[in-house]
Amino acid sequence: MALRYLRAHRILYFSIAGVAFGLMTLVVVTSVMGGFSRDLRTRIRGMSAHFVVVPFPSQYWFADYERLAAEIEKVPHVLGCAPRLEYACWLGRGGVFDDVQIVGVIPEAEKKISELGTYFRKGGKAKFDFTDDAGLTLGNPGVVVGAEMRSPRTIGLLTARYDNGPLLCQKDFEVVGNFRSGMAEYDSKFLFMDLAAAQDFLKVQRNDDLGARPRVNTLAVAVDDYEKNGAAVRKGITEAIHRVDPCDSPEDHASIYGGGRCKHRRVRSWEQTRQMLLQAVEVEKAIMIIVLMMIVLVAGFNIISINTLVVRAKTRDIGILRALGATKGGVIGIFLAVGLLCGFFGSFFGILLGLLFSYNVNDLADLIRVTSRDLNRASIESGGLLGWLALLSLAAAGAGVIWTWLVLYKERLRTPWVRIVTTGLLLGFATWTSTTWLSAYQPVGHYDPDMPGRWGPVVCVMGFWAALTAAWRFLDRWRLRPAWIFFSAFATIAFSVLALALAATTAIAGSIVGLRPAMGWPGLELFPTNIYYLDRIPVYVDFTALGVIVALTLLISLIFSIYPAIRASRSNPIEAIRDE
């Protein structure tokens, strides 16, 4: 009976659609934010180490760092300790200077503590070293730069520091390859070189009782199980530092400045070095989930209002049921089942659409970026005519889809073949006008996708429309059966997705017509790498969280169905039958 009510009152489809789109949004946002948090942590960890020992204040240096590294490697659960020299510099290119960060490393030591070798291979550098892969002799020290940096073969680095007076450091280097971490901040700002070359460039020599010795300012330490043994290892590293260079107050190792400090050396975890960024991501993720759950609550209010209208429309039927012996509990169960089915169907389609969108979000983002960029180029080349033609044809196709959709839902009407065929032709023409740039398309970036031929999108869109309307026409003969609600709900979602896709494409064409970007416009970027630090939209679907979300959605649907169900059960049978 609940399924019959769903079929008979199509206004309930709006409740299902509200739950579906609210849940789809929640799934997409939680997946992207979860992926963002996971990838950010993974890539920061891959570029650094579990712990770093740094001087405090920063103007101190480590002179006898080999001895200190050997002592740290004796700490239980430590996999390795590698010296690094990190310093901010200016990179000169054609009279323009960019801020960069140089990192001097020892490749053999880095293999134990980080994933730099993997990132070198991802960037096209076959060997994890600073020589030319082809074996060419270099006139200057070799350096490996980020994949997002556009640099010539020979680059100049310049910096200044203070060491018993101002000291200017300047040297030329040969670029021997690229690394790619997938984190835009690193790939556009960091340069790696051999530790000895970095020490020579920065002139970090110190005359003391041991003679002139090179120095570093970071010791990177890796742990076998950071989550389990991190706290114990941090304490062990602090004690190892104390053994090499004792301080006056060893009892303050665990208390002063958050712990991990001994004299002028401080032990910091990778989470502490990026504490503000990681906390901001977690807070934003929690706030987004709370805000988006309000969408489901709004859908719940939609359920309560629409179900109340259904109860009012079914007053006479409820009176007949009560007169035939239906109990109040039975009537309550019917309308609770209606609300629960709205939540169930909405959850099913919402999860389905959310997963489809999440797993294809990078492809969609690339498609939007490339389409907007090349449509703008084609529009400029046509004097703006193509932009207007695409805008008007897309708007007409969207109107035709909604026009046909509304007619198909009406019962006892002949199939509107004229409208279906007209809308199909409008869809084909709109797709053709908005993809004319495909004939001259050439990928220009690393993530530019390979596009189909000129007629591929037209055939795909018109085929989808033909299949959807043909399925509707074929299944329409079972419209009066309760099971028809399954196809009807699916078709509602399909029509909605098509209408939203047309609306989004129309908005892109409208922005091109209204804003008139220049020829070099990069297109609409949904995920700017210079803001979010990552080069791709990360996605991590937590199915446990999805289960909790679905359970909460069903609970909300059930709770918001209580009022109309109780109102229906209180109907007096005689008065209800007289109602009409």
XYZ file of C-alpha atoms in Angstrom, residues 7-332:
326
model
C 3.091 5.672 -7.378
C -0.201 7.531 -7.126
C 1.236 10.747 -5.674
C 4.192 11.782 -7.776
C 4.723 14.774 -5.571
C 6.507 12.301 -3.297
C 9.203 12.039 -5.975
C 10.354 15.473 -4.916
C 10.984 14.064 -1.433
C 13.041 11.259 -2.961
C 14.939 13.703 -5.189
C 15.615 16.012 -2.232
C 17.088 13.171 -0.174
C 19.033 11.848 -3.194
C 20.725 15.128 -4.096
C 21.386 15.994 -0.468
C 23.024 12.621 0.095
C 24.919 12.846 -3.213
C 26.385 16.186 -2.141
C 27.308 14.765 1.253
C 29.011 11.725 -0.305
C 31.001 13.836 -2.771
C 32.150 16.358 -0.168
C 33.101 13.743 2.443
C 34.965 11.701 -0.187
C 36.889 14.711 -1.498
C 37.666 16.064 1.971
C 38.684 12.595 3.174
C 40.917 12.181 0.131
C 42.318 15.668 0.590
C 43.235 14.938 4.204
C 44.715 11.512 3.395
C 46.722 12.649 0.354
C 47.960 15.749 2.101
C 49.250 13.697 5.015
C 50.752 11.039 2.737
C 52.588 13.473 0.481
C 53.862 15.645 3.310
C 55.120 12.521 5.008
C 56.705 11.256 1.750
C 58.669 14.474 1.275
C 59.831 14.775 4.867
C 60.200 12.170 7.604
C 58.409 11.076 10.739
C 60.631 13.298 12.886
C 63.121 16.067 12.230
C 65.787 17.374 14.582
C 66.221 21.090 13.997
C 68.263 23.807 15.708
C 66.455 26.147 18.063
C 66.781 29.090 17.428
C 67.189 28.575 13.681
C 70.552 30.352 13.375
C 72.308 27.398 15.046
C 73.805 24.635 12.904
C 74.805 20.997 13.413
C 78.560 20.626 13.003
C 79.224 17.099 14.306
C 76.050 15.736 12.698
C 77.524 12.334 11.693
C 78.034 11.429 15.342
C 74.565 12.655 16.317
C 72.937 10.727 13.435
C 74.754 7.542 14.437
C 73.554 7.945 18.032
C 69.950 8.519 16.914
C 70.002 5.383 14.743
C 70.693 3.350 17.892
C 67.282 4.321 19.306
C 64.834 1.361 19.129
C 62.331 1.423 16.218
C 64.369 4.021 14.264
C 64.838 2.963 10.630
C 67.356 5.621 9.686
C 68.591 9.163 10.155
C 69.588 11.362 7.221
C 71.240 14.806 7.304
C 69.678 17.613 5.257
C 70.517 21.190 4.485
C 67.406 23.291 3.813
C 67.508 26.956 2.930
C 65.401 29.584 1.187
C 66.859 31.009 -2.021
C 66.047 32.983 -5.129
C 65.980 31.289 -8.494
C 66.988 33.600 -11.345
C 65.373 33.073 -14.755
C 65.677 35.745 -17.437
C 66.015 38.598 -14.963
C 63.072 37.341 -12.850
C 63.675 35.897 -9.374
C 61.342 33.327 -7.785
C 61.331 32.189 -4.164
C 62.412 28.553 -3.886
C 63.557 26.134 -1.193
C 66.729 24.147 -1.749
C 67.237 20.821 0.030
C 70.640 19.169 0.121
C 70.400 15.411 0.683
C 72.425 12.214 0.559
C 70.463 9.808 -1.717
C 71.680 6.635 0.002
C 70.595 7.946 3.402
C 67.250 9.230 2.036
C 66.258 5.773 0.806
C 65.790 4.737 4.443
C 63.579 7.600 5.554
C 61.544 9.117 2.675
C 59.966 8.450 -0.721
C 62.119 10.880 -2.682
C 63.338 8.115 -4.982
C 59.731 7.324 -5.945
C 58.998 10.986 -6.624
C 62.136 11.255 -8.788
C 60.899 8.345 -10.935
C 57.405 9.881 -11.200
C 59.013 13.058 -12.503
C 60.990 11.189 -15.167
C 64.363 10.985 -13.381
C 65.444 7.358 -13.762
C 68.282 7.481 -11.210
C 67.964 8.675 -7.643
C 71.026 10.886 -7.814
C 72.114 14.277 -9.175
C 73.948 13.184 -12.288
C 72.679 13.191 -15.861
C 70.788 9.963 -16.685
C 72.459 9.886 -20.114
C 75.929 10.089 -18.543
C 76.769 13.557 -19.866
C 79.497 15.494 -18.075
C 78.152 18.490 -16.176
C 79.921 21.825 -15.935
C 78.059 22.709 -12.738
C 76.576 20.717 -9.848
C 73.361 18.877 -10.734
C 69.955 19.774 -9.296
C 66.505 18.142 -9.565
C 63.580 20.586 -9.693
C 59.829 20.209 -9.223
C 57.726 19.129 -12.200
C 55.661 22.328 -12.045
C 58.736 24.529 -12.439
C 59.571 25.701 -15.943
C 63.329 26.142 -15.819
C 66.133 26.177 -18.411
C 68.974 23.682 -18.412
C 71.238 26.019 -16.437
C 69.851 27.995 -13.515
C 71.330 30.466 -11.061
C 70.641 30.410 -7.334
C 71.181 33.358 -5.028
C 70.746 33.793 -1.297
C 72.239 35.579 1.672
C 72.888 34.593 5.252
C 74.708 35.882 8.300
C 77.821 34.194 9.628
C 80.058 36.607 11.537
C 78.870 39.145 8.997
C 76.740 39.298 5.853
C 77.495 36.521 3.398
C 76.295 36.443 -0.228
C 75.919 32.983 -1.815
C 75.627 32.655 -5.594
C 76.188 29.702 -7.916
C 75.032 28.140 -11.206
C 73.533 24.625 -11.350
C 72.585 22.179 -14.104
C 69.005 20.811 -14.090
C 69.331 17.043 -14.535
C 65.687 16.049 -14.025
C 62.360 16.604 -12.323
C 60.538 15.123 -9.387
C 56.767 14.911 -8.976
C 55.241 14.561 -5.514
C 51.702 15.493 -6.588
C 51.676 18.350 -4.072
C 51.809 21.651 -5.899
C 53.627 23.494 -3.106
C 56.583 21.122 -3.368
C 56.491 20.622 -7.140
C 56.634 24.369 -7.804
C 59.003 25.536 -5.038
C 61.504 22.827 -4.066
C 64.886 21.934 -5.579
C 66.973 18.958 -4.485
C 70.734 18.724 -4.777
C 73.569 16.731 -3.311
C 74.344 17.633 0.298
C 77.985 18.451 -0.488
C 76.902 20.802 -3.312
C 74.450 22.570 -0.993
C 77.118 22.962 1.682
C 79.541 24.399 -0.859
C 76.872 26.780 -2.230
C 75.914 28.092 1.238
C 79.541 28.128 2.437
C 78.641 26.430 5.697
C 82.117 25.858 7.094
C 83.036 26.317 10.717
C 86.517 26.769 12.146
C 86.730 25.156 15.562
C 88.888 22.688 17.469
C 87.905 19.963 14.986
C 88.946 22.050 12.002
C 86.826 23.331 9.133
C 83.751 21.098 8.997
C 80.617 21.225 6.831
C 77.326 21.697 8.625
C 73.602 20.899 8.226
C 70.467 22.315 9.817
C 68.149 19.281 9.781
C 68.310 15.614 10.718
C 65.383 13.575 9.310
C 64.400 10.416 11.197
C 62.105 7.554 10.087
C 60.256 5.176 12.437
C 59.010 1.642 11.768
C 55.524 2.276 13.225
C 54.830 5.965 13.793
C 51.349 5.561 15.282
C 52.453 2.919 17.774
C 56.040 3.904 18.629
C 56.144 7.628 17.790
C 56.004 8.954 21.348
C 58.660 6.529 22.630
C 60.968 7.254 19.697
C 60.682 11.004 20.193
C 61.718 10.564 23.818
C 64.592 8.291 22.760
C 65.856 10.820 20.194
C 65.835 13.557 22.838
C 67.884 11.339 25.156
C 70.318 10.546 22.323
C 70.811 14.283 21.723
C 71.483 14.709 25.453
C 74.150 12.000 25.384
C 75.984 13.717 22.522
C 75.698 17.256 23.906
C 74.280 17.270 27.469
C 72.095 20.136 28.656
C 71.851 21.497 32.201
C 68.215 20.466 32.820
C 67.445 16.982 31.473
C 64.287 16.897 33.589
C 62.784 19.549 31.265
C 63.051 17.411 28.128
C 59.383 16.382 28.254
C 57.899 19.672 29.457
C 59.539 22.750 27.947
C 58.049 23.979 24.626
C 55.852 20.915 24.274
C 58.689 18.446 24.866
C 61.445 17.108 22.642
C 63.923 19.918 23.327
C 67.457 19.575 24.611
C 69.699 22.618 24.688
C 69.679 24.150 21.192
C 68.093 21.162 19.471
C 64.426 20.338 19.086
C 62.647 17.150 17.953
C 59.503 17.818 15.921
C 57.125 15.349 14.284
C 55.973 15.852 10.700
C 52.498 16.629 12.055
C 53.913 19.456 14.166
C 55.726 20.971 11.181
C 52.391 21.161 9.307
C 50.127 21.473 12.308
C 48.153 24.520 11.181
C 47.450 23.122 7.714
C 46.376 19.686 8.990
C 44.151 21.188 11.693
C 42.538 23.526 9.167
C 41.720 20.568 6.915
C 40.164 18.544 9.751
C 38.118 21.496 11.032
C 36.910 22.306 7.530
C 35.963 18.660 6.974
C 33.930 18.525 10.190
C 32.185 21.829 9.462
C 31.341 20.748 5.914
C 29.774 17.508 7.158
C 27.689 19.368 9.745
C 26.538 21.952 7.211
C 25.702 19.355 4.580
C 23.733 17.264 7.056
C 21.417 20.266 7.173
C 20.541 19.458 3.553
C 19.255 16.073 4.694
C 17.309 17.815 7.458
C 15.755 20.113 4.856
C 14.805 17.003 2.876
C 13.246 15.695 6.105
C 11.062 18.787 6.383
C 10.182 18.212 2.735
C 9.039 14.697 3.650
C 6.881 15.914 6.539
C 5.168 18.601 4.444
C 4.537 16.413 1.390
C 3.355 13.454 3.485
C 0.945 15.769 5.277
C -0.494 16.771 1.904
C -0.766 13.096 0.938
C -2.641 12.361 4.181
C -5.045 15.190 3.376
C -5.559 13.860 -0.152
C -6.124 10.293 1.107
C -8.587 11.229 3.838
C -11.429 9.268 2.241
C -9.226 6.194 1.639
C -8.042 6.294 5.239
C -11.703 6.430 6.390
C -12.541 3.373 4.302
C -9.537 1.488 5.713
C -10.576 2.366 9.268
C -14.181 1.361 8.531
C -12.962 -2.005 7.230
C -11.135 -2.631 10.481
C -7.694 -1.110 10.071
C -6.178 -0.172 13.409
C -4.514 3.111 14.265
C -1.205 1.283 14.415
C -1.749 -0.126 10.940
C -2.446 3.331 9.492
C 0.614 4.734 11.259
